[in-house]
XYZ file of C-alpha atoms in Angstrom:
230
model
C 133.268 97.915 84.330
C 133.019 98.923 87.960
C 129.847 97.678 89.594
C 128.170 98.383 92.941
C 125.900 95.603 94.231
C 123.677 96.263 97.233
C 122.822 93.148 99.205
C 125.896 91.602 97.635
C 127.046 89.326 100.444
C 124.703 86.401 99.826
C 121.741 85.064 97.868
C 121.009 86.586 94.475
C 123.433 89.437 95.126
C 126.368 87.089 95.665
C 125.324 84.983 92.674
C 125.408 88.123 90.529
C 128.799 89.027 91.973
C 130.200 85.588 91.115
C 129.204 85.862 87.463
C 130.400 89.441 87.101
C 133.706 88.527 88.710
C 134.142 85.723 86.168
C 133.426 88.275 83.420
C 136.222 90.476 84.750
C 134.242 93.331 86.275
C 135.474 95.232 89.339
C 133.025 94.901 92.218
C 131.986 96.796 95.317
C 129.642 94.807 97.539
C 127.425 96.555 100.072
C 125.814 94.647 102.923
C 124.663 94.841 106.511
C 126.738 91.969 107.899
C 130.492 92.463 107.903
C 131.221 88.779 108.440
C 129.060 87.759 105.467
C 130.749 90.388 103.310
C 134.181 89.091 104.292
C 133.114 85.561 103.359
C 131.762 86.825 100.036
C 135.018 88.613 99.305
C 136.940 85.412 100.025
C 134.585 83.441 97.765
C 135.407 85.904 94.991
C 139.114 85.349 95.434
C 139.584 88.600 97.315
C 138.794 90.549 94.163
C 136.134 92.881 95.513
C 135.753 95.902 97.720
C 133.243 95.524 100.550
C 131.332 98.152 102.505
C 129.384 97.334 105.654
C 126.363 99.523 106.361
C 122.650 99.669 107.025
C 121.387 99.959 103.472
C 118.131 101.569 104.595
C 119.908 104.511 106.242
C 119.689 107.737 104.248
C 123.291 108.476 105.248
C 124.740 105.264 103.810
C 125.026 106.349 100.145
C 126.921 109.497 101.189
C 129.286 107.412 103.314
C 129.796 105.071 100.380
C 130.820 107.983 98.151
C 133.575 108.863 100.634
C 134.681 105.212 100.680
C 134.768 105.070 96.868
C 136.860 108.233 96.661
C 139.333 106.753 99.137
C 139.617 103.635 96.973
C 139.483 105.457 93.610
C 136.398 103.509 92.588
C 134.391 105.327 89.887
C 131.203 103.284 89.396
C 129.686 102.559 86.000
C 126.822 100.349 87.158
C 124.550 100.303 90.220
C 122.706 97.055 90.953
C 119.919 97.527 93.483
C 119.475 94.039 94.850
C 119.067 94.497 98.626
C 115.561 93.687 99.827
C 113.729 92.708 102.982
C 111.039 90.128 103.666
C 110.059 90.666 107.265
C 106.880 88.639 107.593
C 105.352 85.756 105.622
C 101.809 86.743 106.612
C 99.660 86.504 103.486
C 97.375 89.429 104.204
C 97.101 93.039 103.147
C 94.512 93.837 105.822
C 95.914 92.370 109.051
C 99.442 93.832 109.469
C 99.755 97.198 111.169
C 100.545 100.287 109.137
C 104.036 100.550 110.563
C 104.846 97.124 109.086
C 103.965 98.432 105.636
C 106.043 101.550 106.253
C 108.958 99.382 107.368
C 109.016 97.234 104.241
C 108.478 100.206 101.933
C 111.497 101.873 103.541
C 113.624 98.774 102.965
C 112.468 97.900 99.451
C 111.506 101.226 97.875
C 112.603 104.344 99.758
C 116.143 103.089 100.335
C 116.554 102.369 96.617
C 115.236 105.837 95.819
C 117.892 107.309 98.121
C 120.640 105.190 96.553
C 119.781 106.425 93.065
C 119.266 110.038 94.102
C 122.704 110.153 95.728
C 124.766 108.035 93.327
C 123.210 109.087 90.011
C 125.710 111.925 89.390
C 128.548 109.387 89.616
C 126.776 106.775 87.483
C 126.146 109.380 84.776
C 129.910 109.883 84.551
C 130.515 106.164 84.025
C 131.717 104.623 80.780
C 128.664 102.328 80.630
C 126.066 104.018 82.848
C 123.463 101.523 83.964
C 121.110 100.952 86.892
C 119.728 97.452 87.391
C 116.821 96.920 89.767
C 116.056 93.448 91.115
C 112.311 93.213 91.544
C 110.149 90.124 91.992
C 107.299 88.319 90.300
C 105.412 89.087 93.529
C 105.180 92.640 92.188
C 103.523 91.468 88.970
C 100.730 89.297 90.305
C 97.835 89.800 92.702
C 99.921 89.077 95.793
C 98.425 89.258 99.279
C 101.577 90.277 101.123
C 103.273 93.502 102.139
C 106.308 92.273 100.219
C 104.196 92.158 97.060
C 103.027 95.722 97.653
C 106.617 96.900 98.039
C 107.810 95.138 94.889
C 104.890 96.510 92.863
C 105.829 100.003 94.043
C 109.470 99.315 93.177
C 108.424 98.316 89.657
C 106.555 101.571 89.141
C 109.576 103.509 90.385
C 111.988 101.629 88.109
C 109.827 102.154 85.024
C 109.581 105.859 85.805
C 113.332 105.980 86.305
C 113.851 104.407 82.896
C 111.752 107.111 81.230
C 113.395 109.984 83.079
C 116.964 108.838 82.449
C 116.634 108.068 78.729
C 117.805 111.551 77.647
C 120.762 111.309 80.036
C 121.980 108.102 78.420
C 121.602 106.053 81.596
C 120.026 102.677 80.950
C 117.654 101.203 83.536
C 116.807 97.505 83.642
C 114.196 95.864 85.871
C 114.504 92.116 86.499
C 111.715 90.075 88.113
C 113.004 86.721 89.428
C 110.562 84.080 90.543
C 111.353 81.826 93.490
C 115.126 81.433 93.758
C 117.466 79.318 95.868
C 119.161 81.358 98.593
C 120.692 80.557 101.964
C 117.273 81.210 103.479
C 115.205 79.459 100.839
C 116.174 75.832 100.318
C 114.380 72.719 99.042
C 112.092 71.092 101.595
C 109.032 68.874 101.787
C 106.872 71.654 100.327
C 109.258 72.860 97.634
C 111.107 70.393 95.393
C 114.551 71.320 94.025
C 113.181 71.846 90.505
C 110.621 74.414 91.698
C 113.144 77.207 92.309
C 115.602 79.077 90.114
C 119.327 78.872 90.691
C 120.937 82.107 91.832
C 123.370 81.683 88.954
C 120.440 82.064 86.541
C 120.042 85.665 87.649
C 123.796 86.198 87.677
C 124.125 84.990 84.091
C 121.277 87.244 82.960
C 122.883 90.285 84.570
C 126.252 89.448 83.041
C 124.656 89.127 79.598
C 122.788 92.419 79.987
C 126.018 94.220 80.812
C 127.684 92.776 77.711
C 125.277 94.495 75.307
C 126.212 97.512 73.222
C 125.885 101.047 74.590
C 122.671 101.683 72.650
C 120.933 98.489 73.822
C 118.855 98.515 77.008
C 116.870 95.583 78.363
C 113.983 97.433 79.978
C 112.087 94.715 81.856
C 112.721 91.009 82.192
C 110.834 88.221 83.980
C 112.309 84.810 84.773
C 110.395 82.056 86.555
C 110.921 78.371 87.346
C 109.726 76.066 84.561
C 106.502 75.185 86.410
C 105.819 78.774 87.437
C 105.880 80.647 90.713
C 105.999 79.003 94.111
C 103.777 81.180 96.253
């Protein structure tokens, strides 16, 4: 299969890319940082296309279509992994309205634009699937703007699943709990066994994409053994 991964240069996105590369899928990684994308491509043995762009820009999906045509890349799967966490303030009353607008643009509106633009191509794929990486922050009573954005993303993904059923496009929503990334590492407050490995999410995605055409995992939650680390 040919798979697009947004936010694919590091963290969960790169972990997904590693597992899908092992499984033999063709990859196109989208990210903001060209240097990080180049490093990711090297880590994958050079077996990936990379596209540097601001993933929140409404023009980016259209530019990506041109890039894919140039490289004869017909996507089957779109993995919406890119996300932003601008502020660790635990309040839904203190931040200014523009901060909420900013994170909703990054975590919800941009994904809406990706799907709206790329859906015609995904529908033509041999195994048409859209995977949305959410968060357990969107499932609980979370006092952060990030939690608001992930709850909104969940509602969007579930609606997308319903709307695309007749078209034969499967939509899967995955909610990871706390996960090791380059920015989130063990420290005095968080022991190593309190976070998921990025490979856990990668293995789940790889398994989901190995199911039969008629099987769709609709919503999946995975947390560390002892639960969320808030």
